[in-house]
């Protein structure tokens, strides 16, 4: 599997991807899942991919040359001349559909789904930054202020911490830290997600990616996040009151009856009931 | 969906279940997913169920009367006369298979999987406590010291905290607290899991369930867990150093190059390369 996160903040964009690919438990490899397309000073775009690796590699390759019809009298649109991220994601959508035309039928004959999921975000000229989630079918949705992040791949383990901590006003550094914590939880619970990680932080308006790093198991910052988060989590957990079944003098008694719901009824063995009767 | 947790500790057993059932987003109901079967002083068994509600309700009902062949010259085995939890789970397995015989074909005709997952734990006489995970097919696995808990239903959101905190020596109160934190993360990220919760804590050797409670949104202890955990998590997160891209004088610099992996190569627009050349 895969785990990738894309976050769109007021201050910029954060992208994080793992690099484990597996075709069965005994065929595990390392493939990077982040691609950056840019013309410095004019446009910056980043693509994260999950799903069937042959599909996403083809999409990434095609995206560089794919063209869709432009307005009447205008040249075809590519990611290099698109005037908006919306047009650029339409080019990505066309790439996905072209790969489907090439490979979809043959995959289907072998019972393999055409399975890909892509996060595509960036900025073109003076347009605001935008981020999209593109599905296998080539259709897509855009991140909003209410839902400023997308995940693809093994997304569930690392979702609660993002839900708790991310909003559009979060700073880039804090969002990068949060993405790394979310990745750490996923690494801890799912074998199909693995190091190294690629982390990219894009500052609004810069139109080039300057902060990119490949994080392996020896990265001092990620080592600190992993050990600190695990240890502090345990301290917070230990510091919370344990449940008191008798209520005791606790400020937070466990044993308060629910007004709406009855206690569970036990099924008692028939002979016990007989004996009791 | 559903989220249920069963934990087997040296000190006893902990069971926690939600109560949301849905057949589509517009058909959401409350059904309790925990059943207790007991003959006080002789045996205690608890069953948690996920999957198709019609299947699990039938299984729960049948389990009370199901019988499998006993040893030669011995009467059939039921959950009420089984001498071991292993025999009792074989009775449960037979119940699952009986429901499959009744309903499996008709479900299949309508394209519906025969989908159920059950956690079944307890203690009989002087036997050690045991806990099993039973699949749709009726086969089952047992919890061990290395893997002392099972989850069914929407298990991923709440798995990291269990992985981090539970081991066989964990106390019952701490494990109950941990299960509630795991449930809280799941409730936060998944609509198909909902209150009220049923929590049951069984103390080794008691052969009856004395600590059972239905937790709704007004339960003071669960309210405390939810607010404290969210708030402290944020404090711990805030207290961790943010990444420093320049390395700075940080004890944990982010920007340390990986020795094994190269930085990502950007795809630069063709005309930029031309201009640069």
Coordinates of C-alpha atoms in Angstrom, one line a residue:
Chain A
X1 CA 0.0 0.0 0.0
X2 CA 0.9 3.6 0.5
X3 CA 0.2 6.5 2.7
X4 CA 0.3 10.1 1.3
X5 CA -1.0 13.4 2.8
X6 CA -1.5 16.7 1.1
X7 CA -2.5 19.8 3.1
X8 CA -3.6 23.2 1.8
X9 CA -3.0 26.0 4.3
X10 CA -3.2 29.8 4.0
X11 CA 0.6 29.8 4.3
X12 CA 1.3 27.2 1.7
X13 CA 1.1 23.5 0.9
X14 CA 2.5 20.4 2.7
X15 CA 3.1 17.1 1.0
X16 CA 4.3 13.9 2.6
X17 CA 4.6 10.4 1.1
X18 CA 6.0 7.1 2.1
X19 CA 7.7 4.8 -0.4
X20 CA 6.7 1.2 0.2
X21 CA 5.2 -0.7 -2.7
X22 CA 4.0 -4.3 -2.4
X23 CA 2.6 -6.9 -4.7
X24 CA 2.0 -9.5 -2.0
X25 CA 3.8 -9.8 1.3
X26 CA 6.9 -11.3 -0.4
X27 CA 7.3 -8.6 -3.0
X28 CA 8.1 -5.4 -1.2
X29 CA 10.0 -2.6 -2.9
X30 CA 10.8 1.0 -2.4
X31 CA 9.3 3.5 -4.9
X32 CA 9.0 7.2 -4.3
X33 CA 5.5 8.5 -4.7
X34 CA 6.0 12.2 -5.0
X35 CA 6.7 14.1 -8.2
X36 CA 7.4 17.8 -8.6
X37 CA 6.7 19.6 -11.8
X38 CA 7.9 23.2 -11.9
X39 CA 8.9 26.2 -13.9
X40 CA 10.6 28.3 -11.2
X41 CA 9.0 31.7 -10.8
X42 CA 6.0 30.7 -13.0
X43 CA 4.5 27.5 -11.6
X44 CA 4.9 24.8 -9.0
X45 CA 2.9 21.5 -9.0
X46 CA 3.3 18.4 -6.9
X47 CA 1.8 15.0 -7.4
X48 CA 1.4 12.2 -4.9
X49 CA 0.2 8.8 -6.1
X50 CA -1.3 5.6 -4.5
X51 CA -2.7 2.5 -6.0
X52 CA -1.4 0.3 -8.8
X53 CA 2.2 1.4 -9.4
X54 CA 2.2 0.6 -13.1
X55 CA -0.7 3.0 -13.5
X56 CA 0.7 5.8 -11.4
X57 CA 4.1 5.6 -13.1
X58 CA 2.5 5.9 -16.5
X59 CA 0.3 8.8 -15.4
X60 CA 3.3 10.6 -14.0
X61 CA 5.2 10.2 -17.2
X62 CA 2.3 11.1 -19.5
X63 CA 1.4 14.1 -17.5
X64 CA 4.6 15.9 -18.8
X65 CA 3.4 15.7 -22.4
X66 CA -0.4 15.3 -22.2
X67 CA -2.5 18.0 -23.9
X68 CA -6.2 18.7 -23.8
X69 CA -8.2 20.9 -26.1
X70 CA -7.8 24.6 -25.5
X71 CA -10.3 27.4 -26.0
X72 CA -11.2 28.1 -29.7
X73 CA -8.2 29.6 -31.5
X74 CA -5.9 28.7 -28.6
X75 CA -3.3 26.0 -28.5
X76 CA -3.8 22.8 -26.6
X77 CA -3.4 23.0 -22.9
X78 CA -0.5 21.3 -21.1
X79 CA 0.6 21.5 -17.5
X80 CA 3.3 23.8 -18.7
X81 CA 1.0 26.4 -20.3
X82 CA -2.2 25.9 -18.2
X83 CA -3.3 29.2 -16.8
X84 CA -4.9 27.7 -13.7
X85 CA -4.5 24.7 -11.5
X86 CA -8.0 23.8 -12.6
X87 CA -6.8 23.4 -16.2
X88 CA -3.7 21.6 -15.0
X89 CA -5.8 19.0 -13.1
X90 CA -7.9 18.5 -16.2
X91 CA -4.7 17.6 -18.0
X92 CA -3.9 15.1 -15.2
X93 CA -7.4 13.7 -15.5
X94 CA -6.8 13.2 -19.2
X95 CA -3.6 11.4 -18.4
X96 CA -5.4 9.0 -16.1
X97 CA -8.0 8.3 -18.8
X98 CA -5.3 7.8 -21.4
X99 CA -3.7 5.2 -19.2
X100 CA -7.1 3.6 -18.7
X101 CA -7.5 3.3 -22.5
X102 CA -4.1 1.7 -22.8
X103 CA -4.2 -0.7 -19.9
X104 CA -7.7 -0.8 -18.4
X105 CA -9.1 -3.6 -20.6
X106 CA -6.0 -5.9 -20.2
X107 CA -6.0 -5.4 -16.4
X108 CA -9.8 -6.2 -16.3
X109 CA -9.2 -9.5 -18.3
X110 CA -6.9 -10.5 -15.4
X111 CA -9.4 -9.4 -12.8
X112 CA -7.3 -6.4 -11.7
X113 CA -9.1 -3.2 -10.9
X114 CA -7.9 0.0 -12.5
X115 CA -6.9 1.5 -9.2
X116 CA -5.2 4.8 -8.7
X117 CA -5.6 7.8 -6.4
X118 CA -3.7 11.1 -6.8
X119 CA -3.2 14.2 -4.8
X120 CA -2.3 17.1 -7.1
X121 CA -1.6 20.6 -5.7
X122 CA 0.3 23.7 -6.7
X123 CA 0.2 27.3 -7.8
X124 CA 0.3 28.9 -11.2
X125 CA 1.3 32.6 -11.5
X126 CA -0.9 34.8 -9.3
X127 CA -3.6 32.2 -8.9
X128 CA -4.3 31.1 -5.4
X129 CA -2.8 27.7 -4.4
X130 CA -5.2 24.8 -5.1
X131 CA -5.1 21.1 -4.3
X132 CA -7.1 18.3 -5.9
X133 CA -7.8 14.6 -5.2
X134 CA -8.1 12.7 -8.5
X135 CA -9.9 9.3 -8.7
X136 CA -9.3 6.3 -10.9
X137 CA -12.1 7.5 -13.1
X138 CA -10.3 10.8 -13.7
X139 CA -12.9 12.8 -11.9
X140 CA -11.6 15.0 -9.0
X141 CA -12.5 17.1 -6.0
X142 CA -10.8 20.1 -4.5
X143 CA -9.7 20.8 -1.0
X144 CA -11.5 23.6 0.8
X145 CA -11.2 25.6 4.0
X146 CA -13.5 23.2 5.7
X147 CA -11.5 20.2 4.5
X148 CA -8.0 21.4 4.0
X149 CA -6.3 18.1 3.6
X150 CA -6.4 14.9 1.5
X151 CA -5.1 11.5 2.3
X152 CA -4.6 8.5 -0.1
X153 CA -3.7 4.9 0.6
X154 CA -3.7 3.6 4.2
X155 CA -5.5 6.7 5.5
X156 CA -7.4 5.6 8.5
X157 CA -4.6 5.1 11.1
X158 CA -3.3 8.6 10.7
X159 CA -6.6 10.4 10.3
X160 CA -7.6 11.2 13.9
X161 CA -4.6 13.3 14.6
X162 CA -5.1 15.4 11.4
X163 CA -8.8 15.8 12.2
X164 CA -7.8 17.1 15.7
X165 CA -5.0 19.5 14.7
X166 CA -5.2 20.8 11.1
X167 CA -7.1 23.9 10.0
X168 CA -6.3 26.4 7.3
X169 CA -4.6 28.8 9.7
X170 CA -2.1 26.1 10.8
X171 CA 1.5 27.1 10.1
X172 CA 3.6 25.2 7.6
X173 CA 6.0 23.9 10.2
X174 CA 3.2 22.8 12.5
X175 CA 1.4 21.1 9.6
X176 CA 4.6 19.3 8.6
X177 CA 5.1 18.1 12.1
X178 CA 1.4 16.9 12.2
X179 CA 1.8 15.1 8.9
X180 CA 4.9 13.3 10.3
X181 CA 3.0 12.3 13.5
X182 CA 0.2 11.0 11.3
X183 CA 2.7 9.1 9.3
X184 CA 4.3 7.7 12.4
X185 CA 1.0 6.2 13.6
X186 CA 0.5 4.6 10.3
X187 CA 4.0 3.2 10.1
X188 CA 3.4 1.8 13.6
X189 CA 0.2 -0.1 12.7
X190 CA 0.6 -1.0 9.1
X191 CA 3.4 -3.0 7.5
X192 CA 2.5 -1.9 4.0
X193 CA 3.7 1.7 4.6
X194 CA 7.4 2.2 5.0
X195 CA 10.4 4.6 5.0
X196 CA 11.9 6.6 3.5
X197 CA 9.5 9.5 3.4
X198 CA 9.5 12.5 1.1
X199 CA 8.4 15.7 2.7
X200 CA 7.8 18.9 0.7
X201 CA 6.8 22.2 2.1
X202 CA 5.7 24.9 -0.4
X203 CA 5.4 28.6 0.7
X204 CA 2.5 30.5 -0.9
X205 CA 3.7 32.7 -3.8
X206 CA 7.2 31.3 -4.1
X207 CA 6.4 29.3 -7.3
X208 CA 9.2 26.9 -6.7
X209 CA 9.8 24.1 -4.1
X210 CA 12.8 24.9 -1.9
X211 CA 12.0 22.8 1.1
X212 CA 12.1 19.1 0.1
X213 CA 13.7 16.3 2.1
X214 CA 14.0 12.6 2.0
X215 CA 13.6 11.2 5.5
X216 CA 15.1 7.8 6.4
X217 CA 15.3 6.1 9.7
X218 CA 18.4 8.1 10.7
X219 CA 16.8 11.5 10.3
X220 CA 17.2 13.2 13.7
X221 CA 14.0 15.2 13.6
X222 CA 11.8 12.2 12.6
X223 CA 13.6 10.1 15.3
X224 CA 12.7 12.8 17.8
X225 CA 9.1 13.0 16.7
X226 CA 8.7 9.2 16.9
X227 CA 10.2 8.8 20.3
X228 CA 8.7 11.9 21.9
X229 CA 5.2 11.4 20.6
X230 CA 5.1 7.8 21.8
X231 CA 6.5 8.6 25.2
X232 CA 4.4 11.8 25.8
X233 CA 1.3 10.1 24.6
X234 CA 1.9 7.5 27.3
X235 CA 2.5 10.2 29.9
X236 CA -0.8 12.0 29.0
X237 CA -2.6 8.6 29.0
X238 CA -1.1 7.7 32.4
X239 CA -2.0 11.1 33.8
X240 CA -5.7 10.8 33.0
X241 CA -7.8 9.4 35.8
X242 CA -8.5 5.7 35.6
X243 CA -12.2 4.8 35.6
X244 CA -13.7 4.3 39.1
X245 CA -16.4 1.7 39.0
X246 CA -17.8 2.6 42.3
X247 CA -17.9 6.3 41.4
X248 CA -15.9 6.9 44.5
X249 CA -15.2 10.6 45.1
X250 CA -14.2 11.0 41.5
X251 CA -15.0 14.2 39.7
X252 CA -15.7 12.0 36.7
X253 CA -17.5 8.9 37.9
X254 CA -17.8 6.1 35.3
X255 CA -20.9 4.6 36.9
X256 CA -23.6 7.0 36.0
X257 CA -26.6 5.3 34.6
X258 CA -27.7 6.3 31.1
X259 CA -31.2 7.8 31.1
X260 CA -31.9 6.8 27.5
X261 CA -30.4 3.3 27.4
X262 CA -31.0 0.3 29.6
X263 CA -28.2 -1.8 31.0
X264 CA -27.4 -4.9 28.9
X265 CA -29.4 -7.9 29.9
X266 CA -27.3 -11.0 30.5
X267 CA -28.4 -14.4 29.0
X268 CA -28.3 -16.6 32.1
X269 CA -28.0 -20.4 31.7
X270 CA -31.4 -22.2 31.6
X271 CA -30.6 -24.4 34.6
X272 CA -29.6 -21.4 36.7
X273 CA -33.0 -19.8 36.0
X274 CA -34.6 -23.1 36.9
X275 CA -32.7 -23.3 40.1
X276 CA -33.5 -19.6 40.9
X277 CA -37.2 -20.3 40.2
Chain B
X1 CA -20.3 -0.2 10.6
X2 CA -19.3 -1.0 14.1
X3 CA -16.3 -0.8 16.3
X4 CA -15.7 -3.4 19.0
X5 CA -12.6 -4.2 21.1
X6 CA -11.8 -7.3 23.2
X7 CA -8.7 -7.4 25.4
X8 CA -7.3 -10.3 27.2
X9 CA -5.0 -9.4 30.2
X10 CA -3.5 -11.3 33.0
X11 CA -5.9 -9.5 35.3
X12 CA -9.1 -10.2 33.3
X13 CA -10.9 -9.3 30.1
X14 CA -12.2 -5.9 28.8
X15 CA -14.9 -5.6 26.2
X16 CA -16.1 -2.4 24.5
X17 CA -18.6 -2.0 21.7
X18 CA -20.4 0.9 20.0
X19 CA -24.0 0.6 18.9
X20 CA -24.4 2.2 15.5
X21 CA -25.8 0.2 12.7
X22 CA -26.3 1.5 9.2
X23 CA -27.7 0.2 6.0
X24 CA -26.8 3.2 3.9
X25 CA -26.3 6.7 5.2
X26 CA -30.1 7.3 5.5
X27 CA -30.8 4.2 7.5
X28 CA -29.0 4.6 10.8
X29 CA -30.1 2.8 13.9
X30 CA -28.9 1.9 17.4
X31 CA -28.3 -1.8 18.1
X32 CA -26.2 -3.1 21.0
X33 CA -23.5 -5.4 19.9
X34 CA -22.5 -7.0 23.2
X35 CA -24.1 -10.2 24.7
X36 CA -23.2 -11.8 27.9
X37 CA -23.9 -15.5 28.6
X38 CA -23.3 -16.7 32.1
X39 CA -23.9 -19.1 34.8
X40 CA -22.6 -17.2 37.8
X41 CA -19.9 -19.1 39.6
X42 CA -19.5 -21.6 36.8
X43 CA -18.9 -19.7 33.5
X44 CA -18.8 -16.3 32.0
X45 CA -18.8 -15.6 28.2
X46 CA -19.2 -12.4 26.3
X47 CA -19.8 -12.0 22.5
X48 CA -19.2 -8.9 20.4
X49 CA -20.4 -8.8 16.9
X50 CA -19.8 -6.8 13.7
X51 CA -21.0 -7.2 10.1
X52 CA -24.4 -7.9 8.8
X53 CA -26.9 -7.4 11.7
X54 CA -29.3 -10.1 10.6
X55 CA -26.5 -12.6 10.7
X56 CA -25.1 -11.5 14.1
X57 CA -28.6 -11.4 15.7
X58 CA -29.3 -14.9 14.4
X59 CA -25.9 -16.2 15.6
X60 CA -26.5 -14.7 19.1
X61 CA -29.9 -16.3 19.4
X62 CA -28.8 -19.7 18.1
X63 CA -25.7 -19.7 20.3
X64 CA -28.0 -20.3 23.3
X65 CA -29.3 -23.6 22.0
X66 CA -26.7 -24.8 19.5
X67 CA -25.1 -28.2 20.2
X68 CA -22.2 -29.9 18.6
X69 CA -21.3 -33.6 18.9
X70 CA -19.6 -34.6 22.2
X71 CA -17.0 -37.3 22.8
X72 CA -18.2 -40.9 22.3
X73 CA -20.7 -41.7 25.0
X74 CA -21.0 -38.1 26.1
X75 CA -23.9 -35.7 25.5
X76 CA -23.8 -33.0 22.9
X77 CA -21.8 -29.9 23.8
X78 CA -23.5 -26.6 24.3
X79 CA -22.1 -23.3 25.7
X80 CA -23.8 -24.3 29.0
X81 CA -22.0 -27.6 29.4
X82 CA -18.8 -27.0 27.5
X83 CA -15.8 -27.8 29.7
X84 CA -13.5 -25.3 28.0
X85 CA -13.8 -22.0 26.1
X86 CA -12.3 -23.9 23.1
X87 CA -15.4 -26.1 23.1
X88 CA -17.6 -23.1 23.6
X89 CA -16.1 -21.3 20.6
X90 CA -16.6 -24.5 18.5
X91 CA -20.3 -24.2 19.4
X92 CA -20.3 -20.5 18.3
X93 CA -18.6 -21.6 15.1
X94 CA -21.4 -24.1 14.5
X95 CA -23.9 -21.4 15.0
X96 CA -22.3 -19.2 12.4
X97 CA -22.3 -22.1 10.0
X98 CA -25.9 -22.9 10.7
X99 CA -26.9 -19.3 9.9
X100 CA -24.9 -19.6 6.7
X101 CA -26.8 -22.7 5.8
X102 CA -30.1 -20.8 6.4
X103 CA -29.3 -17.5 4.8
X104 CA -26.0 -17.7 2.8
X105 CA -27.6 -18.8 -0.5
X106 CA -30.4 -16.2 -0.4
X107 CA -27.9 -13.4 0.4
X108 CA -25.6 -14.5 -2.4
X109 CA -28.5 -14.4 -4.9
X110 CA -28.8 -10.7 -4.0
X111 CA -25.1 -10.1 -4.3
X112 CA -24.7 -9.7 -0.5
X113 CA -21.7 -11.2 1.2
X114 CA -22.2 -13.4 4.2
X115 CA -20.3 -11.0 6.4
X116 CA -19.8 -11.3 10.2
X117 CA -17.0 -11.0 12.6
X118 CA -17.2 -12.0 16.3
X119 CA -15.1 -11.6 19.4
X120 CA -15.9 -14.3 22.0
X121 CA -14.1 -14.4 25.3
X122 CA -14.7 -15.8 28.7
X123 CA -13.8 -18.3 31.4
X124 CA -15.2 -21.6 32.4
X125 CA -14.5 -23.1 35.8
X126 CA -10.9 -23.2 36.6
X127 CA -9.7 -22.9 33.0
X128 CA -7.7 -19.8 32.1
X129 CA -9.5 -17.0 30.4
X130 CA -9.5 -17.2 26.7
X131 CA -10.6 -14.9 23.8
X132 CA -11.3 -15.8 20.2
X133 CA -11.9 -14.0 16.9
X134 CA -14.4 -15.8 14.8
X135 CA -14.7 -15.2 11.0
X136 CA -17.6 -15.4 8.6
X137 CA -16.5 -18.9 7.6
X138 CA -16.7 -20.1 11.2
X139 CA -13.0 -20.6 11.6
X140 CA -11.3 -18.7 14.5
X141 CA -8.1 -17.6 16.1
X142 CA -7.1 -17.1 19.7
X143 CA -5.6 -14.0 21.4
X144 CA -2.1 -14.6 22.8
X145 CA 0.3 -12.8 25.1
X146 CA 2.0 -11.3 22.0
X147 CA -1.3 -10.1 20.5
X148 CA -3.6 -9.7 23.5
X149 CA -6.5 -7.8 21.8
X150 CA -8.9 -8.1 18.9
X151 CA -10.8 -5.5 17.1
X152 CA -13.7 -5.9 14.7
X153 CA -15.4 -3.4 12.4
X154 CA -13.8 0.0 11.8
X155 CA -10.6 -1.0 13.5
X156 CA -7.9 1.2 11.9
X157 CA -8.5 4.6 13.5
X158 CA -8.2 3.3 17.0
X159 CA -5.4 0.8 16.4
X160 CA -2.3 2.9 17.0
X161 CA -3.2 3.8 20.6
X162 CA -3.8 0.1 21.4
X163 CA -0.6 -0.9 19.7
X164 CA 1.3 1.7 21.8
X165 CA -0.3 1.0 25.2
X166 CA -1.7 -2.5 25.7
X167 CA 0.3 -5.5 26.9
X168 CA -0.8 -8.5 29.0
X169 CA 0.3 -6.9 32.2
X170 CA -1.8 -3.8 31.7
X171 CA -4.3 -3.4 34.5
X172 CA -8.0 -3.7 33.8
X173 CA -8.7 0.0 34.6
X174 CA -5.9 1.2 32.4
X175 CA -7.0 -1.1 29.5
X176 CA -10.6 0.1 29.9
X177 CA -9.3 3.7 29.7
X178 CA -7.3 2.8 26.6
X179 CA -10.2 1.1 24.9
X180 CA -12.3 4.3 25.5
X181 CA -9.5 6.5 24.0
X182 CA -9.3 4.1 21.0
X183 CA -13.1 4.4 20.7
X184 CA -13.0 8.2 20.9
X185 CA -10.5 8.4 18.0
X186 CA -12.8 6.2 16.0
X187 CA -15.9 8.2 16.8
X188 CA -14.1 11.3 15.8
X189 CA -13.1 10.1 12.4
X190 CA -15.9 7.8 11.3
X191 CA -19.6 8.5 11.2
X192 CA -20.6 4.9 11.1
X193 CA -19.6 4.3 14.7
X194 CA -21.7 5.9 17.4
X195 CA -22.8 6.1 21.0
X196 CA -24.0 4.6 23.3
X197 CA -21.1 2.3 24.2
X198 CA -21.2 -0.9 26.2
X199 CA -18.2 -1.4 28.5
X200 CA -17.7 -4.7 30.3
X201 CA -14.7 -5.5 32.6
X202 CA -14.3 -9.0 33.8
X203 CA -12.0 -9.9 36.6
X204 CA -10.1 -13.2 36.3
X205 CA -11.7 -16.0 38.3
X206 CA -14.9 -14.2 39.2
X207 CA -17.0 -16.2 36.8
X208 CA -19.6 -13.5 36.6
X209 CA -19.7 -10.0 35.0
X210 CA -20.1 -7.4 37.7
X211 CA -18.7 -4.3 35.9
X212 CA -20.9 -3.5 33.0
X213 CA -22.0 0.0 31.9
X214 CA -23.8 1.7 29.1
X215 CA -22.0 4.9 28.3
X216 CA -23.9 7.7 26.6
X217 CA -22.9 11.3 25.7
X218 CA -23.6 12.4 29.3
X219 CA -21.3 9.9 31.0
X220 CA -18.9 12.1 33.1
X221 CA -16.0 9.8 32.8
X222 CA -16.2 9.4 29.0
X223 CA -16.7 13.2 28.7
X224 CA -13.5 13.7 30.7
X225 CA -11.6 11.2 28.5
X226 CA -12.8 12.8 25.3
X227 CA -12.0 16.4 26.3
X228 CA -8.7 15.6 28.2
X229 CA -7.3 13.4 25.5
X230 CA -7.9 15.9 22.8
X231 CA -6.6 18.8 24.8
X232 CA -3.5 17.1 26.2
X233 CA -2.7 15.6 22.8
X234 CA -2.6 19.2 21.4
X235 CA -0.4 20.3 24.3
X236 CA 2.1 17.5 23.7
X237 CA 2.0 18.2 20.0
X238 CA 2.6 21.9 20.6
X239 CA 5.4 21.2 23.0
X240 CA 7.4 19.1 20.4
X241 CA 9.9 21.1 18.5
X242 CA 8.8 22.3 15.1
X243 CA 11.0 21.2 12.1
X244 CA 13.9 23.6 11.4
X245 CA 14.7 23.5 7.7
X246 CA 18.0 25.2 8.1
X247 CA 19.0 22.8 10.8
X248 CA 19.7 25.8 12.9
X249 CA 21.1 25.0 16.3
X250 CA 18.4 22.4 16.8
X251 CA 19.2 19.2 18.6
X252 CA 17.0 17.4 16.0
X253 CA 17.7 19.0 12.6
X254 CA 15.3 18.1 9.9
X255 CA 17.7 18.8 7.1
X256 CA 20.1 15.8 7.3
X257 CA 20.7 14.2 4.0
X258 CA 19.8 10.6 3.7
X259 CA 22.8 8.5 2.9
X260 CA 20.8 5.7 1.2
X261 CA 18.3 7.8 -0.8
X262 CA 18.8 10.6 -3.2
X263 CA 16.7 13.8 -3.0
X264 CA 13.7 13.8 -5.4
X265 CA 14.4 15.1 -8.9
X266 CA 12.1 17.8 -10.0
X267 CA 10.6 17.7 -13.5
X268 CA 11.4 21.1 -14.8
X269 CA 9.4 22.5 -17.8
X270 CA 11.1 21.9 -21.1
X271 CA 11.4 25.6 -22.1
X272 CA 13.1 26.3 -18.7
X273 CA 15.7 23.7 -19.5
X274 CA 16.1 25.1 -23.0
X275 CA 16.6 28.6 -21.5
X276 CA 19.1 27.3 -19.0
X277 CA 21.0 25.4 -21.7

